[in-house]
CSV table of N, CA and C in Angstrom, one decimal:
chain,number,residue,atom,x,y,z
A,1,UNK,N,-28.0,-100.0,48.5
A,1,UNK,CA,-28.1,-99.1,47.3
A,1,UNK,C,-28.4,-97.7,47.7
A,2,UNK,N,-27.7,-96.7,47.2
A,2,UNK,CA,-27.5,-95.2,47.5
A,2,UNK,C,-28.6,-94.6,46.9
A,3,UNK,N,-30.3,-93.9,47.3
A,3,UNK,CA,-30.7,-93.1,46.1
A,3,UNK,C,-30.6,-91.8,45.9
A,4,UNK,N,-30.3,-90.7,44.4
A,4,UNK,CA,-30.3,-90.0,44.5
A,4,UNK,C,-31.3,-88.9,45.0
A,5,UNK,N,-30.7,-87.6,45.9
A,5,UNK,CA,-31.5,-86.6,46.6
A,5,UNK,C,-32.7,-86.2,45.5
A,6,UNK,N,-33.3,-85.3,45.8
A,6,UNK,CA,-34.6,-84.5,44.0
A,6,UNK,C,-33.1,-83.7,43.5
A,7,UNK,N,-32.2,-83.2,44.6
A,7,UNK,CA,-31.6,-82.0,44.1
A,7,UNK,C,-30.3,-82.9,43.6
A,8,UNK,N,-29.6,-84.2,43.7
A,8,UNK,CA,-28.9,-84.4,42.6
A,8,UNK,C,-29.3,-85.2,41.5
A,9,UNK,N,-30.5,-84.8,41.5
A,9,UNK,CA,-31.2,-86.1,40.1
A,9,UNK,C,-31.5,-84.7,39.4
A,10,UNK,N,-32.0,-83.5,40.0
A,10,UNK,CA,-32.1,-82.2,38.4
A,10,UNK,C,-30.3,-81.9,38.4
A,11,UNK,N,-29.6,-81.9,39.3
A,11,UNK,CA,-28.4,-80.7,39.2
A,11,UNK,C,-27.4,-82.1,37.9
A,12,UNK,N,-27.4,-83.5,38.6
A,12,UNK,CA,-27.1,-84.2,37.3
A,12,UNK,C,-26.4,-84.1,36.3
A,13,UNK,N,-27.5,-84.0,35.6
A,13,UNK,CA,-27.5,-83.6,34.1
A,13,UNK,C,-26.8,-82.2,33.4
A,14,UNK,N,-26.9,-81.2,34.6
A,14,UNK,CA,-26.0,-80.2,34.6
A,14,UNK,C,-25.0,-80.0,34.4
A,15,UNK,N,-24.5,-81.1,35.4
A,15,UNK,CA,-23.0,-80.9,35.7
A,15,UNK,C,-22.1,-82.0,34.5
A,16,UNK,N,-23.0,-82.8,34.0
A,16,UNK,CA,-22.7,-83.3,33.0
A,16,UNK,C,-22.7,-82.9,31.7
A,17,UNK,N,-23.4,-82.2,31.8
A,17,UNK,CA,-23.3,-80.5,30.3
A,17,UNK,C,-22.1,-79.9,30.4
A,18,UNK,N,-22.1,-79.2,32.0
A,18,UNK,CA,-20.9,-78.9,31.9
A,18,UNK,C,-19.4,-79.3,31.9
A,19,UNK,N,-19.2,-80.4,31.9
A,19,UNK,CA,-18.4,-81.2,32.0
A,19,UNK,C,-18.0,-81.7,30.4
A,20,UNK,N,-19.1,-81.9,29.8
A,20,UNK,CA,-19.0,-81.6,28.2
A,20,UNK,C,-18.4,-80.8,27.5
A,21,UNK,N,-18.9,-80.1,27.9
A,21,UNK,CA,-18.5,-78.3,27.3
A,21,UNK,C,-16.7,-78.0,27.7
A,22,UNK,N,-16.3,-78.0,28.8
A,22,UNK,CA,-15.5,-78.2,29.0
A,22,UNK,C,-14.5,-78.6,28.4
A,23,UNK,N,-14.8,-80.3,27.9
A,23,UNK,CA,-13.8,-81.1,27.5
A,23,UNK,C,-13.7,-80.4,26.1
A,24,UNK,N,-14.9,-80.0,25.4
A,24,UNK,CA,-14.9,-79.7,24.0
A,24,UNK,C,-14.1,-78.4,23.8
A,25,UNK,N,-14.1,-77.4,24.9
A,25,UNK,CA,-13.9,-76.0,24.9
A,25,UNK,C,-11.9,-76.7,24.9
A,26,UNK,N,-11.4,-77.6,26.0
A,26,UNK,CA,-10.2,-77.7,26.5
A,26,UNK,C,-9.7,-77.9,25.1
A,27,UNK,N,-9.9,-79.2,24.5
A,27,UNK,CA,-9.7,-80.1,23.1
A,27,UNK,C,-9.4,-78.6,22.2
A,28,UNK,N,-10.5,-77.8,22.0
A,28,UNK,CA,-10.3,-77.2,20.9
A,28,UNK,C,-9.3,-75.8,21.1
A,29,UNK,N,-9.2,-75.7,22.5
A,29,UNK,CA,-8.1,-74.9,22.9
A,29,UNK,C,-7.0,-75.3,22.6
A,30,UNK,N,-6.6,-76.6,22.7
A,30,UNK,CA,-5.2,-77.2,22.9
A,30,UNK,C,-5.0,-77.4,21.0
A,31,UNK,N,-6.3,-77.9,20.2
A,31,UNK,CA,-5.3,-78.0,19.0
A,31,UNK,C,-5.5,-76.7,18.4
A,32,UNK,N,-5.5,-75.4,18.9
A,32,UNK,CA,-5.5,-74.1,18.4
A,32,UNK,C,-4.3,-74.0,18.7
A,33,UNK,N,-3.7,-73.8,19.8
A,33,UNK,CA,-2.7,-73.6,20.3
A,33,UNK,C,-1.6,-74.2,20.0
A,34,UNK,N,-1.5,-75.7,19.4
A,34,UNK,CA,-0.3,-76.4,18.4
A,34,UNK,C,-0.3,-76.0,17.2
A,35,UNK,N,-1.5,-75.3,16.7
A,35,UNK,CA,-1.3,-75.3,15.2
A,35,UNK,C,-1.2,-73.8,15.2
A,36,UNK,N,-1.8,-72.9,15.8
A,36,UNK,CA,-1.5,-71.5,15.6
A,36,UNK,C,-1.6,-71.0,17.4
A,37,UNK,N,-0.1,-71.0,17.6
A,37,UNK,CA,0.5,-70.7,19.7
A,37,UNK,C,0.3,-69.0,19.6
A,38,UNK,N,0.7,-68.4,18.2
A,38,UNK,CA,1.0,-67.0,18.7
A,38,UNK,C,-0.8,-66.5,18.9
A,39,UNK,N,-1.9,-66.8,18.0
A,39,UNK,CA,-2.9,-66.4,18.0
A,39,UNK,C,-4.3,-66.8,18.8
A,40,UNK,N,-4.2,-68.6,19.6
A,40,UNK,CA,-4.8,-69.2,20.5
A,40,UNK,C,-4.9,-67.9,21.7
A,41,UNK,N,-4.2,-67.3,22.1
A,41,UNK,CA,-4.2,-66.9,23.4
A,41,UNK,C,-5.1,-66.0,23.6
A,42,UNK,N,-4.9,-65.0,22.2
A,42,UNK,CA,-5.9,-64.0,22.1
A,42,UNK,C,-7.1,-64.3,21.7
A,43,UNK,N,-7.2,-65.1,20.6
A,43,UNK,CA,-8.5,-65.8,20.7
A,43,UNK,C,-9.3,-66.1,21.5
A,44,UNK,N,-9.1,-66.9,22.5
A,44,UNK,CA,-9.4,-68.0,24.1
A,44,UNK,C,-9.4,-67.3,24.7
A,45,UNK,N,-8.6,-65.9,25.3
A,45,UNK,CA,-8.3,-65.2,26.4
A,45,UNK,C,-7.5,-65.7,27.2
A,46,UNK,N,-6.5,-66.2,26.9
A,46,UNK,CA,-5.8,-67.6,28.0
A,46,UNK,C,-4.9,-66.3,28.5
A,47,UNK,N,-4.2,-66.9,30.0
A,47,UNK,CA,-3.2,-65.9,30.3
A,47,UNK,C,-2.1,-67.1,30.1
A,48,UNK,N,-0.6,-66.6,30.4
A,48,UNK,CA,0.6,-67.1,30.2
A,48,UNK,C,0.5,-68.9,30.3
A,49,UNK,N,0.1,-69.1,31.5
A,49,UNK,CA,0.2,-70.3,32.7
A,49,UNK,C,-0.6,-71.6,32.1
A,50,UNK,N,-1.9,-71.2,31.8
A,50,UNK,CA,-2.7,-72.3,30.7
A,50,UNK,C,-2.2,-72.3,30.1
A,51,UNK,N,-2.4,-71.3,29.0
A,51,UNK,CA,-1.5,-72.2,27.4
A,51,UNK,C,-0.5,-72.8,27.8
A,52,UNK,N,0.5,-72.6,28.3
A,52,UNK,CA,1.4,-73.1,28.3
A,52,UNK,C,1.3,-75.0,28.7
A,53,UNK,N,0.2,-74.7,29.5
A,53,UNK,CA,-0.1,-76.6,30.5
A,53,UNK,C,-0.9,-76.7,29.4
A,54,UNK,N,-2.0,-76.2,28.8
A,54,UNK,CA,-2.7,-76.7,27.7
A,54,UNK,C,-1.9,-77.6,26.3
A,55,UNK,N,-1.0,-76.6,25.6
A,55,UNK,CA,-0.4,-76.6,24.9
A,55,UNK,C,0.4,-78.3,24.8
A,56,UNK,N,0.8,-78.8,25.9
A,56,UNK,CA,1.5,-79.9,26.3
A,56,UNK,C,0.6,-80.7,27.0
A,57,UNK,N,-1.1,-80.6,27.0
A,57,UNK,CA,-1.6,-81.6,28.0
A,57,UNK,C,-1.9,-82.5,27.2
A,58,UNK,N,-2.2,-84.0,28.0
A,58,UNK,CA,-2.4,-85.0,27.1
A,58,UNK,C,-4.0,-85.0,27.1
A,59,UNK,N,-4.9,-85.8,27.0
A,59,UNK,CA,-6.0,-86.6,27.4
A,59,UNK,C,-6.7,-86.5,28.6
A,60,UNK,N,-5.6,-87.1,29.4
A,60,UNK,CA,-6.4,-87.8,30.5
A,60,UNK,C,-6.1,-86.3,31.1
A,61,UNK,N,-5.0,-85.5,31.2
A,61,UNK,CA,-5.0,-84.3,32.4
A,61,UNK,C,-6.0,-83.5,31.8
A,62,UNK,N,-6.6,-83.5,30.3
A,62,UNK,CA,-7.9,-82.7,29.7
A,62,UNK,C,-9.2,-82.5,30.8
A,63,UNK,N,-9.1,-84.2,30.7
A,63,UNK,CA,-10.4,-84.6,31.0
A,63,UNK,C,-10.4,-84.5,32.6
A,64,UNK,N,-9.2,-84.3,33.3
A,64,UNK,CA,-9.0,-84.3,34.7
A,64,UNK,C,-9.8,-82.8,35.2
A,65,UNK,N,-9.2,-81.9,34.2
A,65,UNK,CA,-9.6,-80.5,34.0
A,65,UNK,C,-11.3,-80.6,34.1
A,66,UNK,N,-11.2,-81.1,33.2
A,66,UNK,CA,-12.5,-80.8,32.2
A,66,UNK,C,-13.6,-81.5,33.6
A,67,UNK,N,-13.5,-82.0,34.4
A,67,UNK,CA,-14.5,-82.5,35.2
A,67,UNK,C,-14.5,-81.8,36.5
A,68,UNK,N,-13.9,-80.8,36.4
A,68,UNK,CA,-13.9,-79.7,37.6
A,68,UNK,C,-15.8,-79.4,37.7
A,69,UNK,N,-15.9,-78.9,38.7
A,69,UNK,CA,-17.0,-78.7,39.3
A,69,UNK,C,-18.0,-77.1,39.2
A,70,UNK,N,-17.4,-76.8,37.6
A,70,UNK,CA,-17.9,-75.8,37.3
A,70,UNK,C,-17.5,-75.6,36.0
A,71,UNK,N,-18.0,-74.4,35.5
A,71,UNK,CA,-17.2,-74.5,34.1
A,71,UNK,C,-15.8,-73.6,33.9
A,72,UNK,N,-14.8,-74.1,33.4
A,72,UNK,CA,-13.7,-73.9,33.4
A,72,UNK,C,-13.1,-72.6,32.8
A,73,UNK,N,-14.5,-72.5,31.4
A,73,UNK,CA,-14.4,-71.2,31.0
A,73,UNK,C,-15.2,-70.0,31.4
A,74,UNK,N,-15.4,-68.7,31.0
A,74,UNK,CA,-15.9,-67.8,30.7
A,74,UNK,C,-16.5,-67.1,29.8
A,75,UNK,N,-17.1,-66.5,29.4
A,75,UNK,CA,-17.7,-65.4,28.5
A,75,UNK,C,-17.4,-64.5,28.2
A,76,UNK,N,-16.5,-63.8,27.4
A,76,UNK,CA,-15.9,-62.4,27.3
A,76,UNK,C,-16.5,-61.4,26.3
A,77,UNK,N,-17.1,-60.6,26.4
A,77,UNK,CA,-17.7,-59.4,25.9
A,77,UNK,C,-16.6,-58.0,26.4
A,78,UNK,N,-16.5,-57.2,25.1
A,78,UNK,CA,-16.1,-56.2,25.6
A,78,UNK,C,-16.8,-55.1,26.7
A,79,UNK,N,-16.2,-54.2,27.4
A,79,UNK,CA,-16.7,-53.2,27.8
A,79,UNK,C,-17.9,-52.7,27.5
A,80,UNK,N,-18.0,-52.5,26.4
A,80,UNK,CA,-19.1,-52.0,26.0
A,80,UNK,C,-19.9,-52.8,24.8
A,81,UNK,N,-20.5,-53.8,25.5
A,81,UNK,CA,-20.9,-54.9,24.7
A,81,UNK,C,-22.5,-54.5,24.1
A,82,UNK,N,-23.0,-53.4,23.9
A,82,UNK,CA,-23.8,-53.3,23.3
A,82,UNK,C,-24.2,-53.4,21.9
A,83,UNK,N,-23.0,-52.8,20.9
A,83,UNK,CA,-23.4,-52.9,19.4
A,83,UNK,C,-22.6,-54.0,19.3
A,84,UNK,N,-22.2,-54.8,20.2
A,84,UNK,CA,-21.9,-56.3,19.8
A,84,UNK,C,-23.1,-57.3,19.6
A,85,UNK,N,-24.0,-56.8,21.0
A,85,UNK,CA,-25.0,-57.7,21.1
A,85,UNK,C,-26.1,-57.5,20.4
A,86,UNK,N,-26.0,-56.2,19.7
A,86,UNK,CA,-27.3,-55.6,18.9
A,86,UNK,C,-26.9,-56.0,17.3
A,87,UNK,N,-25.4,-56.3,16.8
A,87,UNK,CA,-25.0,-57.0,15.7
A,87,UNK,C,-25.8,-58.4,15.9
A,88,UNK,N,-25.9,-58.9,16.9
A,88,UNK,CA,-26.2,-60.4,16.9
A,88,UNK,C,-27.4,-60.7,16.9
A,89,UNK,N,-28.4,-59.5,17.2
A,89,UNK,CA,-29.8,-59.9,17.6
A,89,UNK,C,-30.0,-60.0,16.0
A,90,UNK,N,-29.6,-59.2,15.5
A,90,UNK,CA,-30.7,-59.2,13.8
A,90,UNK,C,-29.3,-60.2,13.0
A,91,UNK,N,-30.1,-61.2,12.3
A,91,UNK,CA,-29.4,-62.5,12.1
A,91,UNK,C,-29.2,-61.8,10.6
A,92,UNK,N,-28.0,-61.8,9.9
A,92,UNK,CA,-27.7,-61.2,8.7
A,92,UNK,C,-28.0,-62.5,7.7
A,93,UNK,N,-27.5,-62.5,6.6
A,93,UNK,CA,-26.8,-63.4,6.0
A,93,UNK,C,-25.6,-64.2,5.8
A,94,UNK,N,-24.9,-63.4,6.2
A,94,UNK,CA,-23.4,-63.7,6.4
A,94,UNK,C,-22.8,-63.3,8.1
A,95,UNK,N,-22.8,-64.2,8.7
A,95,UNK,CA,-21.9,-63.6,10.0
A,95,UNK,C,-20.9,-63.2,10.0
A,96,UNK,N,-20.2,-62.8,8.9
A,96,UNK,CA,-19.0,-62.2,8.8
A,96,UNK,C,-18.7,-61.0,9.4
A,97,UNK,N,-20.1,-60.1,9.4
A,97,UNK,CA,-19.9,-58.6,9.8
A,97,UNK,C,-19.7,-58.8,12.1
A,98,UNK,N,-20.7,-59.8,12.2
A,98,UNK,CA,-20.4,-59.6,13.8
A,98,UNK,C,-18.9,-60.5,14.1
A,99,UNK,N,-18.3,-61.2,13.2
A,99,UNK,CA,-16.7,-61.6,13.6
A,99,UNK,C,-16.3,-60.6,13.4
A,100,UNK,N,-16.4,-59.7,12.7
A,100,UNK,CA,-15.4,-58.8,12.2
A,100,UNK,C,-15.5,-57.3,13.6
A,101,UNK,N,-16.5,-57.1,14.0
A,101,UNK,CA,-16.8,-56.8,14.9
A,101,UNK,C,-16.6,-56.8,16.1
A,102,UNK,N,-16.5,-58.3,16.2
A,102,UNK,CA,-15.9,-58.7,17.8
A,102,UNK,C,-14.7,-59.1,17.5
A,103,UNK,N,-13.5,-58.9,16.7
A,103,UNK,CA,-12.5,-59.2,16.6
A,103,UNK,C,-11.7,-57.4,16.6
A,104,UNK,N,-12.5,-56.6,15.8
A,104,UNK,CA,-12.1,-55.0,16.6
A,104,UNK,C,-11.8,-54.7,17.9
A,105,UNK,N,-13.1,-54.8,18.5
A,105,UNK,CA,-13.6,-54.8,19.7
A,105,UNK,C,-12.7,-55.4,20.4
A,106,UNK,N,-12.1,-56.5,20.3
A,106,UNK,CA,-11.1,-57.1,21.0
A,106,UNK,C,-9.8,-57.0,20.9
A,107,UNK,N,-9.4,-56.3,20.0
A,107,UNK,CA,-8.4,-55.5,19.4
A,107,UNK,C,-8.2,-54.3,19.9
A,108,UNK,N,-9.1,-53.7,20.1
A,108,UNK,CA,-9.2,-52.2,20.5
A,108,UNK,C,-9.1,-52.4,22.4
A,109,UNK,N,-9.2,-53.5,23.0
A,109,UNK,CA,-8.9,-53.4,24.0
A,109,UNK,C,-7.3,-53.7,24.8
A,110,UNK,N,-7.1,-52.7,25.3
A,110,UNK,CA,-5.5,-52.7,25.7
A,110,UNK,C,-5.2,-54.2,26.8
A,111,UNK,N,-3.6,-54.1,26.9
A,111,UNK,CA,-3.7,-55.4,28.2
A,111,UNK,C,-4.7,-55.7,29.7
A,112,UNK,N,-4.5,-54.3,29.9
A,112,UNK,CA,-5.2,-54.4,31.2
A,112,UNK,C,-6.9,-54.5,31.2
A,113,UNK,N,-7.4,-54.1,30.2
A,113,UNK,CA,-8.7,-54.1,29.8
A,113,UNK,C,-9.2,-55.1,29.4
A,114,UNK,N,-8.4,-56.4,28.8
A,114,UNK,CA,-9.0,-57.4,28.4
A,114,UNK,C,-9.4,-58.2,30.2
A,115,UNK,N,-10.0,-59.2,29.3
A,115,UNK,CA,-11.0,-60.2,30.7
A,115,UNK,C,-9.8,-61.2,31.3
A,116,UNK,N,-10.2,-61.2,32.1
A,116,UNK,CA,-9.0,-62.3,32.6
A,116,UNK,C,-9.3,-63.8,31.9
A,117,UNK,N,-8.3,-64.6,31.9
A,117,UNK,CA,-8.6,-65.5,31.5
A,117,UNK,C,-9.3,-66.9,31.9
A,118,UNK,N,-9.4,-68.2,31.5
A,118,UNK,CA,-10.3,-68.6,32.3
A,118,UNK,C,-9.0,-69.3,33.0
């Protein structure tokens, strides 16, 4: 019987978060991308090559993905992500105003300026 090291009994549980996250992030990419292809991309940040494999993945190549050894996605903030992040600190009543905010913001950035994708 194999026991686990200290350092894969904490890292674990990590990598199983992330592995979660993943599958959730992949799933919800792929039925954006069947039901609305022109707008998924910019949404997600996907470049050409994903959506395209996404768009047509089944299941199991999700989940093949999805257990990669890190997380698959990213975080994208604009350039100048301060009065994005200062819309977010003070909790409104309606989060309408910080979507509407980071959907400018992501708008207002040209091709080359946006984040790469994940």
């Amino acid at each position: 019987m194999q026991t686990q090291s200290p350092l894969e009994s904490l890292t674990a549980p990590l990598v199983e978060s992330i592995h979660r996250l993943n599958r959730s992030y992949l799933h919800t990419v792929r039925d954006w991308l069947r039901a609305e292809p022109a707008l998924a991309p910019a949404l997600f940040g996907l470049d050409e090559t994903l959506a395209a494999w996404l768009a047509s993945a089944d299941s199991e190549a999700i989940e093949r993905l999805a257990r990669m050894p890190g997380a698959v996605f990213q975080p994208r903030l604009p350039a100048e992500p301060l009065r994005l992040l200062a819309a977010c600190t003070a909790a409104p009543a309606q989060p309408l105003p910080q979507l509407h905010l980071l959907l400018r913001q992501l708008s207002a950035l040209g091709p080359d300026d946006r984040p790469e994708a994940a």
